[in-house]
mmCIF file of C-alpha atoms in Angstrom:
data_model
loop_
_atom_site.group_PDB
_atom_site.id
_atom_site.type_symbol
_atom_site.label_atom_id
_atom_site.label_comp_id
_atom_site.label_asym_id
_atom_site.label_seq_id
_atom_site.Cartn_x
_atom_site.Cartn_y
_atom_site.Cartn_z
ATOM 1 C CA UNK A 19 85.290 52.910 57.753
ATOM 2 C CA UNK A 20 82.183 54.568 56.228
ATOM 3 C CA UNK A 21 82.877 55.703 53.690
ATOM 4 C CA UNK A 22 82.231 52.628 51.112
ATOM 5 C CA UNK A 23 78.710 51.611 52.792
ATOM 6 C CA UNK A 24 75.845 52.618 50.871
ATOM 7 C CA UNK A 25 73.893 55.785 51.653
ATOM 8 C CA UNK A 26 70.645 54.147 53.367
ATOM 9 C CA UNK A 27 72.630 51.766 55.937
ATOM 10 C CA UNK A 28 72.377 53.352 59.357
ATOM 11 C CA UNK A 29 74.504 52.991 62.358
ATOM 12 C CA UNK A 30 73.640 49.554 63.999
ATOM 13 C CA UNK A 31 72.822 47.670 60.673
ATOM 14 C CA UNK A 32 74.240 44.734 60.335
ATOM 15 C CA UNK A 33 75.269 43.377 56.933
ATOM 16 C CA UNK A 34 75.640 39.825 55.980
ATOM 17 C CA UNK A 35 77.242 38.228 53.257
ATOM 18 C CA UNK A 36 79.788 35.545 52.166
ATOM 19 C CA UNK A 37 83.590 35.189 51.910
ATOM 20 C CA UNK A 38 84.889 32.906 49.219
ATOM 21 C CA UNK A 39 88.130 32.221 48.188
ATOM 22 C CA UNK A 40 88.034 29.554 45.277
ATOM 23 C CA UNK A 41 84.727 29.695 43.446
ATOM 24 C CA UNK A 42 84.955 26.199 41.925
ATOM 25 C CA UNK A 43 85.431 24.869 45.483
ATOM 26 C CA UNK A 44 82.586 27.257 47.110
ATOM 27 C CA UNK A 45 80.993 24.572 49.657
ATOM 28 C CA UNK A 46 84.694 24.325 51.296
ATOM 29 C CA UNK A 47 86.201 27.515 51.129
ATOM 30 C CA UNK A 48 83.914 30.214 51.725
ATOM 31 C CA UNK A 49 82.633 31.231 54.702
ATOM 32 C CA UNK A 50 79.645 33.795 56.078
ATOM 33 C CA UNK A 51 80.710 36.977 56.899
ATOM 34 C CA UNK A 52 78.617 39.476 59.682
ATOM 35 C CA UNK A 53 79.605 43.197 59.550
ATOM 36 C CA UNK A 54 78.171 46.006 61.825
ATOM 37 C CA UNK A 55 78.120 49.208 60.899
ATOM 38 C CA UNK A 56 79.856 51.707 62.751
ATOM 39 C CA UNK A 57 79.054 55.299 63.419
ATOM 40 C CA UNK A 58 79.787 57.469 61.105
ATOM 41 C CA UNK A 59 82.630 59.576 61.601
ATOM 42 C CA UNK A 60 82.523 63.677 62.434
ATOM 43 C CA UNK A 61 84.828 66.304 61.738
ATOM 44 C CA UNK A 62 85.942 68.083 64.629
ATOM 45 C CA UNK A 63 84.528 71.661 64.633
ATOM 46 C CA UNK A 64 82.811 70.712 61.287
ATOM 47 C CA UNK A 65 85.954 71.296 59.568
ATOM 48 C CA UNK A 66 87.657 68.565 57.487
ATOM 49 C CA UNK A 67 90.698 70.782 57.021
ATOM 50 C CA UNK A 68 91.441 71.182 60.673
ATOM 51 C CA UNK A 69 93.309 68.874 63.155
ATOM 52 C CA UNK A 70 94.148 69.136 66.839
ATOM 53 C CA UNK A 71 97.640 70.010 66.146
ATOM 54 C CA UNK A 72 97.197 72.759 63.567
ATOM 55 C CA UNK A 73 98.724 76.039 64.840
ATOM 56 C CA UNK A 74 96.997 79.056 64.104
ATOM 57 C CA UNK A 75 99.604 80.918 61.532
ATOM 58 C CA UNK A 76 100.781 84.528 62.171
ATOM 59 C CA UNK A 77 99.660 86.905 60.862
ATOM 60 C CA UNK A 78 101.948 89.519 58.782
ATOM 61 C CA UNK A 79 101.228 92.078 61.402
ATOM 62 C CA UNK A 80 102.640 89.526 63.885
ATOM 63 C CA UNK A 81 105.174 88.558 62.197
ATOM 64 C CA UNK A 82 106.889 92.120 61.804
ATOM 65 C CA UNK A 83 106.238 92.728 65.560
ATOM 66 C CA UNK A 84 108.468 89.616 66.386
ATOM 67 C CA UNK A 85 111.169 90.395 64.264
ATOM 68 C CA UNK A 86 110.911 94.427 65.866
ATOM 69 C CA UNK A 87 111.262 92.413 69.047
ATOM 70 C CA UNK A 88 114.322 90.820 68.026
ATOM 71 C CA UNK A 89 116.100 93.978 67.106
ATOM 72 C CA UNK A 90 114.874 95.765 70.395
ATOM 73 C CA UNK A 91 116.381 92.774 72.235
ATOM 74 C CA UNK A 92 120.105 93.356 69.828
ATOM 75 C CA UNK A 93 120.264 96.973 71.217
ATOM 76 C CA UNK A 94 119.709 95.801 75.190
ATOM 77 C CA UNK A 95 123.372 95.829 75.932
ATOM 78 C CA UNK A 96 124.405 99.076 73.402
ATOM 79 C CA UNK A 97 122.301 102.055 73.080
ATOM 80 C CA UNK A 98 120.139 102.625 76.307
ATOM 81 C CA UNK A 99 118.704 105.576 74.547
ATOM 82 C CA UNK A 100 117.666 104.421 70.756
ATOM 83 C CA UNK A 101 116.223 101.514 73.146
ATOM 84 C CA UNK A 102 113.957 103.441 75.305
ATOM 85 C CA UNK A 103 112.456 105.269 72.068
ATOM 86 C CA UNK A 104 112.088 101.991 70.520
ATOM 87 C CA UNK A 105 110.556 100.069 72.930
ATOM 88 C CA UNK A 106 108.107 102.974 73.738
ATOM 89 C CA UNK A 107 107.034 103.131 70.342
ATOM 90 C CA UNK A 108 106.447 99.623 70.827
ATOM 91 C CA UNK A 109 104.205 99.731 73.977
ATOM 92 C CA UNK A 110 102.578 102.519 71.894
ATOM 93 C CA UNK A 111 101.818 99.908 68.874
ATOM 94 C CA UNK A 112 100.928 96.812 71.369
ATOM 95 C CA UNK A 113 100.548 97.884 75.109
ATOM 96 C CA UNK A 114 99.360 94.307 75.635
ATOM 97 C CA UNK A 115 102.483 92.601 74.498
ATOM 98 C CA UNK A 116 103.472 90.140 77.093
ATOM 99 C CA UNK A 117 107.089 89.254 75.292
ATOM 100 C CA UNK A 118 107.725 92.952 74.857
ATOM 101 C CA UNK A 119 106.984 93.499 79.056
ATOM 102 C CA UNK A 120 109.375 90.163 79.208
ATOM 103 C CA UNK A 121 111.734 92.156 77.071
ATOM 104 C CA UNK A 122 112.054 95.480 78.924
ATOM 105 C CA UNK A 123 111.900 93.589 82.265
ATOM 106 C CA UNK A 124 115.192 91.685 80.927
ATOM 107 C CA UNK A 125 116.612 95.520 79.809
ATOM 108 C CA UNK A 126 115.545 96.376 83.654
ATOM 109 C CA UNK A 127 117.903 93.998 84.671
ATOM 110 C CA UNK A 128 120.378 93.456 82.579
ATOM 111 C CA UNK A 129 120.748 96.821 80.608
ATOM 112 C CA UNK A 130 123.792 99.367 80.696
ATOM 113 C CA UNK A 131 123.685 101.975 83.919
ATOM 114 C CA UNK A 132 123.346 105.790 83.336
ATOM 115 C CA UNK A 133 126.398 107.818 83.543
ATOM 116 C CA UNK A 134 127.660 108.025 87.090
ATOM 117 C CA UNK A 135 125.270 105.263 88.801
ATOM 118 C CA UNK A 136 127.689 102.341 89.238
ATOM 119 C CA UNK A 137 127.541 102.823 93.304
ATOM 120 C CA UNK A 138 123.979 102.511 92.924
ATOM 121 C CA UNK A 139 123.311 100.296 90.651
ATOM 122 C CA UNK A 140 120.631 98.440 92.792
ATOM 123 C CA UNK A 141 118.671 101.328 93.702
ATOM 124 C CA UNK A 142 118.773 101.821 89.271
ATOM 125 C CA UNK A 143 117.534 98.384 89.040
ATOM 126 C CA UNK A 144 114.756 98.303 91.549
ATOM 127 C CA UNK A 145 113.101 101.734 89.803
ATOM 128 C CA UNK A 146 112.996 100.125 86.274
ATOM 129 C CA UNK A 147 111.522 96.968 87.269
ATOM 130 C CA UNK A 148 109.079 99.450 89.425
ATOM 131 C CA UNK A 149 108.514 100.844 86.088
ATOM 132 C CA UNK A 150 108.010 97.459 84.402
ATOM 133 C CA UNK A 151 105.730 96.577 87.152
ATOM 134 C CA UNK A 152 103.101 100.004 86.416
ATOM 135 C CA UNK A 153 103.138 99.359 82.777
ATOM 136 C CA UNK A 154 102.478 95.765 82.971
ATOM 137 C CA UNK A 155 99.064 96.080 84.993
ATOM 138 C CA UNK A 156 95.653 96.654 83.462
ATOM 139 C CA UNK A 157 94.905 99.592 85.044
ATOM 140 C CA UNK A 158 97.234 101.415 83.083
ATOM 141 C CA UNK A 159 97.219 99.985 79.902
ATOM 142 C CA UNK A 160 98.799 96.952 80.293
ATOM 143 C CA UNK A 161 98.520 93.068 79.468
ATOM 144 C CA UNK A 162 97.855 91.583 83.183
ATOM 145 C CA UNK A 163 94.974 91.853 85.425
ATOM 146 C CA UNK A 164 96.175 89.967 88.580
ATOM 147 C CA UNK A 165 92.001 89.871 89.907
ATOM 148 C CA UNK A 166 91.757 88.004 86.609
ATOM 149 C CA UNK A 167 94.700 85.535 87.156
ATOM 150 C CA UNK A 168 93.610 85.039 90.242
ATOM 151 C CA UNK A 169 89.981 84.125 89.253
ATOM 152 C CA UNK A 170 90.684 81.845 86.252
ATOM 153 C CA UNK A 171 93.863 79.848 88.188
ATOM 154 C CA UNK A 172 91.602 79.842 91.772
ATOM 155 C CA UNK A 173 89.243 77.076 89.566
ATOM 156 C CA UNK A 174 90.392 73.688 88.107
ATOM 157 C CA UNK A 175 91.769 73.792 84.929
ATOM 158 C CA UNK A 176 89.744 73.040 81.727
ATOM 159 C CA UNK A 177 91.813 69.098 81.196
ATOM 160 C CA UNK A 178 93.958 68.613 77.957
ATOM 161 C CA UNK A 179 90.467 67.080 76.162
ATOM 162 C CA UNK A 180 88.553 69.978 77.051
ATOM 163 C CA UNK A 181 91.200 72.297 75.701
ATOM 164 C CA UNK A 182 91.389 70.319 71.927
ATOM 165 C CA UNK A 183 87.762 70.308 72.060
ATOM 166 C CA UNK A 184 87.891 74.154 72.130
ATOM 167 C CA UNK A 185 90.056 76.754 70.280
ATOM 168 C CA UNK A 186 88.887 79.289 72.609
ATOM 169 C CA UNK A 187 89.478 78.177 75.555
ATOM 170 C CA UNK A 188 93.113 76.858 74.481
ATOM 171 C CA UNK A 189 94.099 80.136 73.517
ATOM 172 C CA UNK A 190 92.786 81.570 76.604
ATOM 173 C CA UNK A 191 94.345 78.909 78.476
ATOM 174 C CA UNK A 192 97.654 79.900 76.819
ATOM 175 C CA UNK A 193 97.152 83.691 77.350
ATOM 176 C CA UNK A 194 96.440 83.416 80.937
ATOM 177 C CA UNK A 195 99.615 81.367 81.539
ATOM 178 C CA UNK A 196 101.857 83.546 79.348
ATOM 179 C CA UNK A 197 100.475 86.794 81.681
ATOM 180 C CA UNK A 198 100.954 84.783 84.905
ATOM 181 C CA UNK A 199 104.635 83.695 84.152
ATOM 182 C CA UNK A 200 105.728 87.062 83.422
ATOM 183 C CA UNK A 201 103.757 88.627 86.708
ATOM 184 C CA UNK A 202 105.381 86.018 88.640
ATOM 185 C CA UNK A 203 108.839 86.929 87.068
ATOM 186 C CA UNK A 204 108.837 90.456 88.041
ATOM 187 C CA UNK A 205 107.182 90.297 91.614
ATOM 188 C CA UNK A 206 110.319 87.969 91.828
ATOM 189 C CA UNK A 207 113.302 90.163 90.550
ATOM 190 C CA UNK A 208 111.360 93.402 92.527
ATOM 191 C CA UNK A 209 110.831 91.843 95.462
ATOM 192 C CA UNK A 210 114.628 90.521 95.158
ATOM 193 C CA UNK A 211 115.926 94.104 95.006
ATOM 194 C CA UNK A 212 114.084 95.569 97.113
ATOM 195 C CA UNK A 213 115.437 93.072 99.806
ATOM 196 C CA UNK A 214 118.881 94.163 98.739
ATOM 197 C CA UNK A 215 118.172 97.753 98.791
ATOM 198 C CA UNK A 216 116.381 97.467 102.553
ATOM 199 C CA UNK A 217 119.421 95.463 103.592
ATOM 200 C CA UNK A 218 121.552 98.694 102.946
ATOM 201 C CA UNK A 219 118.938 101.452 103.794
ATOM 202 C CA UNK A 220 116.323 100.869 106.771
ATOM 203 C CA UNK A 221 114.002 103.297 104.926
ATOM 204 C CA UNK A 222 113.110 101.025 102.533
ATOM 205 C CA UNK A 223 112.090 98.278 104.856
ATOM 206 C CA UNK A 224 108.364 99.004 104.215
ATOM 207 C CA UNK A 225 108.735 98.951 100.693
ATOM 208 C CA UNK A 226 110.601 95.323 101.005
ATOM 209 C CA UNK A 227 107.644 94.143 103.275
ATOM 210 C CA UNK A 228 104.738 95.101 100.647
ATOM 211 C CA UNK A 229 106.858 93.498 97.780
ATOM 212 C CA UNK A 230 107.378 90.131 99.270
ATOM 213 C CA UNK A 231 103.588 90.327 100.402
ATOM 214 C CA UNK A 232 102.775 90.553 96.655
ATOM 215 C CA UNK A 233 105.143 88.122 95.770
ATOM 216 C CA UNK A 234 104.279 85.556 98.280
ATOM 217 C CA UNK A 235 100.359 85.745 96.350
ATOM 218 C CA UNK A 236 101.888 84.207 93.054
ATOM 219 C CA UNK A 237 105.305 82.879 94.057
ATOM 220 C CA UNK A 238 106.313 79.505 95.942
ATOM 221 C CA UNK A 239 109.540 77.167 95.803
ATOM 222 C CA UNK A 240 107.555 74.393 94.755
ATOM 223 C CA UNK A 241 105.795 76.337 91.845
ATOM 224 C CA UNK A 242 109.122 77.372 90.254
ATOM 225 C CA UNK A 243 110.738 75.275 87.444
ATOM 226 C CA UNK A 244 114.342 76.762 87.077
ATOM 227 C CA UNK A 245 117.075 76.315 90.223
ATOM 228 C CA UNK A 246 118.192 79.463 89.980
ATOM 229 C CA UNK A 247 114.869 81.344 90.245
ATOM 230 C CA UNK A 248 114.152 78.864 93.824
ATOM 231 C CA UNK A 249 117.549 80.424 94.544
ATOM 232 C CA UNK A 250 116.580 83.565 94.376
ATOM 233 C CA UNK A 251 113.235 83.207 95.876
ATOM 234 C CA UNK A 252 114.768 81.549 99.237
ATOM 235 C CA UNK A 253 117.141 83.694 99.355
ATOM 236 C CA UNK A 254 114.620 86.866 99.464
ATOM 237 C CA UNK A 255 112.053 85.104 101.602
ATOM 238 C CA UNK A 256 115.211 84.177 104.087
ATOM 239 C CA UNK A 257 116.340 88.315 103.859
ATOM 240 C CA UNK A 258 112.330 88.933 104.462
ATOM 241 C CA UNK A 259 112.419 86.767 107.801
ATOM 242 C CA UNK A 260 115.667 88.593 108.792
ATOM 243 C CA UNK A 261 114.929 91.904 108.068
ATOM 244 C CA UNK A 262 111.383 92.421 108.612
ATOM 245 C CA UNK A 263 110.608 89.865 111.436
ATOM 246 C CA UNK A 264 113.921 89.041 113.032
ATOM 247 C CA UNK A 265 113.226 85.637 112.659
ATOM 248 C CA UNK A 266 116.907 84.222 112.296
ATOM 249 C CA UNK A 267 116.364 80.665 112.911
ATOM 250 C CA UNK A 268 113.194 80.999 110.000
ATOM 251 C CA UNK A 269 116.103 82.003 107.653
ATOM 252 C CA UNK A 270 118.441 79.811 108.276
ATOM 253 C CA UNK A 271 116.272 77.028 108.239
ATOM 254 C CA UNK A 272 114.694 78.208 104.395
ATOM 255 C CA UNK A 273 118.732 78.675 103.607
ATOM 256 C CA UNK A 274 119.646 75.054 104.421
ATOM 257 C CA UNK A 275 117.079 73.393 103.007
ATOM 258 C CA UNK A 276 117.494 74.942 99.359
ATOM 259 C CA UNK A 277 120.762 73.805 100.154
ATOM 260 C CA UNK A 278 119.400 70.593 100.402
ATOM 261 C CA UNK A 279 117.006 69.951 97.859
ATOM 262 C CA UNK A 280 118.745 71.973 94.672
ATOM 263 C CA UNK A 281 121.466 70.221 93.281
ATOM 264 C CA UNK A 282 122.242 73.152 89.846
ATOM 265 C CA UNK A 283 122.073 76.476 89.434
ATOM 266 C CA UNK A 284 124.662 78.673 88.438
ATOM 267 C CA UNK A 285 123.945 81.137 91.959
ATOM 268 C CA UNK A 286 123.865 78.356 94.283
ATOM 269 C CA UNK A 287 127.000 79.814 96.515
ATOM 270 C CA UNK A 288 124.742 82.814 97.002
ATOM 271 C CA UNK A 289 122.879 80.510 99.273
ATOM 272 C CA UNK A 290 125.904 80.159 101.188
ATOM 273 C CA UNK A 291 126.892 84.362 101.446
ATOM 274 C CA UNK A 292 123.446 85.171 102.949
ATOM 275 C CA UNK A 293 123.786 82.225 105.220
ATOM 276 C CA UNK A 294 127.020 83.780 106.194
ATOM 277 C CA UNK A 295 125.239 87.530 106.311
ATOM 278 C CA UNK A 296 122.869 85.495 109.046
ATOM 279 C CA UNK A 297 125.677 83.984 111.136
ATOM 280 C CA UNK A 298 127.554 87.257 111.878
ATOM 281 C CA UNK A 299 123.941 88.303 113.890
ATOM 282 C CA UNK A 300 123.240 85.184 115.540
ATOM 283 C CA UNK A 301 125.156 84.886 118.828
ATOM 284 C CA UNK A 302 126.782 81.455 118.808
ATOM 285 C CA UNK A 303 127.237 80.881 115.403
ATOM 286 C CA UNK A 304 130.950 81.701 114.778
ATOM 287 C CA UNK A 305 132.094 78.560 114.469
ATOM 288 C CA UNK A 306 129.257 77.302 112.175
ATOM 289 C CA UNK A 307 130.366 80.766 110.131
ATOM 290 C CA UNK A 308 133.888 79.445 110.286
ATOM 291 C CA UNK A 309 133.570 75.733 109.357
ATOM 292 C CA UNK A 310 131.344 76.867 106.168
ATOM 293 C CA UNK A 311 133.982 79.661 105.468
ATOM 294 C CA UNK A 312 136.386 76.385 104.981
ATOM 295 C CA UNK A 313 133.975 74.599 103.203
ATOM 296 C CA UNK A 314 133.734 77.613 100.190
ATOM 297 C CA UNK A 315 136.699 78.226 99.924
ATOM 298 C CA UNK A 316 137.646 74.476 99.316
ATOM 299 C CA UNK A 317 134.752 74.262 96.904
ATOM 300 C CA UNK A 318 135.616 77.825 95.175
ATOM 301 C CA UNK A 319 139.287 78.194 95.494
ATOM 302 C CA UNK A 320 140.508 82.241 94.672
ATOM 303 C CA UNK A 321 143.792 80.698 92.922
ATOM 304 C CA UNK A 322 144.394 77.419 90.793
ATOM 305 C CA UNK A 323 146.576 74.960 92.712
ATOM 306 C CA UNK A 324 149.538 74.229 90.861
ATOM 307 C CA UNK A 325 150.434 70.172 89.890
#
């Protein structure tokens, strides 16, 4: 500490004095003391109120948009309609709002079908999360400029130091991953039904090739952190290599190896019903079809045995 020392001692000085513990018995029980003086100590930023782990507050503004959120998100599975208007006022308010893309991508995906589109509920899909897609990009309007991710990620990361050194570049830091996760999330669920869609309807092959060539820019196995999201990524690379370059043994051989390596996931026998889409074209392979036929049904029995 600093603090105490007087004013005029400068880093370096060293300070001498005596120790003592019983002053009627000084020769024997005091003893000469040496004391260097430290640097002094600086406030980080030049502000003795802040610390590394202070969060920056929200504002009121922010505050009232989150909570807006949270009732747009309440209405995903009710009113289509009231959640259109609402979440277009909303893009209206903050077109860069990452969670609020997040938000309508989950509506995309998980929201109620218009009247009389059950049979094609896919195709329904596919154009909303086309829709997400536009309205995410910064070229109309939007929070994410891929050129931009692809800049800042294409160089090393500032390291964690760097990043508490610097409010700036922290918050950028966190910005820039926040926009890549949610590009990465819908390339993902687009490219996925697209490859669903092209597996029904060879005219939208084409439009299955140039989503999985997007995808593949931001998207690997290794790079994903949740088992069912590697599911569905192998699963749409594997339809990719099927559909668009006949490559059979390719998909089987992306197909077993998720097999392999993931362990959870609630979708982890859809692994094992494209595997079974692949057998029924590959010459040779009823048996293989057969034996892993057994195999699911053991593992996923239609009826309860009785005791």
């Amino acid at each position: 500490p600093t603090d105490a020392l007087p004013s005029w001692v400068a880093p370096g000085d060293v300070l001498q004095g005596a120790l003592v513990l019983d002053k009627d018995k000084e020769a024997v029980s005091s003893m000469k003391v040496l004391y260097v003086a430290p640097p002094k100590s600086t406030t980080k930023n030049g502000d003795d109120e802040k610390s590394e782990t202070k969060k920056k507050e929200d504002s009121l503004e922010d505050v009232v948009f989150k909570a807006k959120l949270g009732h747009l998100a309440s209405l995903r599975t009710k009113n289509a309609t009231v959640y259109k208007e609402i979440a277009t006022t909303l893009m209206d308010e903050r077109p860069e709002s990452v969670p609020l893309l997040t938000e309508m991508l989950t509506f995309a995906l998980e929201g109620p079908l218009p009247d009389g589109e059950a049979d094609n509920e896919d195709q329904v899909r596919l154009a909303e999360v086309e829709k997400v897609y536009n309205q995410s990009l910064k070229e109309n309007g939007g929070p994410i400029d891929p050129l931009a991710l692809a800049q800042y990620f294409g160089l090393n990361e500032p390291d964690k130091e760097e990043l508490d050194a610097d409010d700036e570049a922290k918050e950028l830091n966190k910005d820039m991953k926040e926009k890549r996760d949610a590009l990465k999330k819908i390339l993902l669920e687009r490219a996925s039904l697209c490859g669903i869609v092209a597996d029904n309807d060879s005219a939208e092959v084409s439009q299955f090739e140039k989503a999985v060539k997007e995808l593949k820019q931001w998207n690997s196995v290794e790079s994903l952190k949740d088992d069912d999201e590697k599911i569905k990524l192998t699963i749409t690379l594997a339809r990719y290599a099927r559909i668009c370059q006949e490559k059979m043994s390719l998909a089987i051989s992306l197909l077993l190896k998720a097999k392999k390596d993931l362990s959870s996931g609630k979708n982890l026998k859809l692994l094992d019903d494209e595997l079974l889409t692949l057998f029924d074209v590959v010459d040779g392979m009823s048996h293989v079809k057969e034996n892993l036929n057994e195999g699911l049904y053991y593992r996923h029995p239609v009826f309860k045995r009785n005791v």
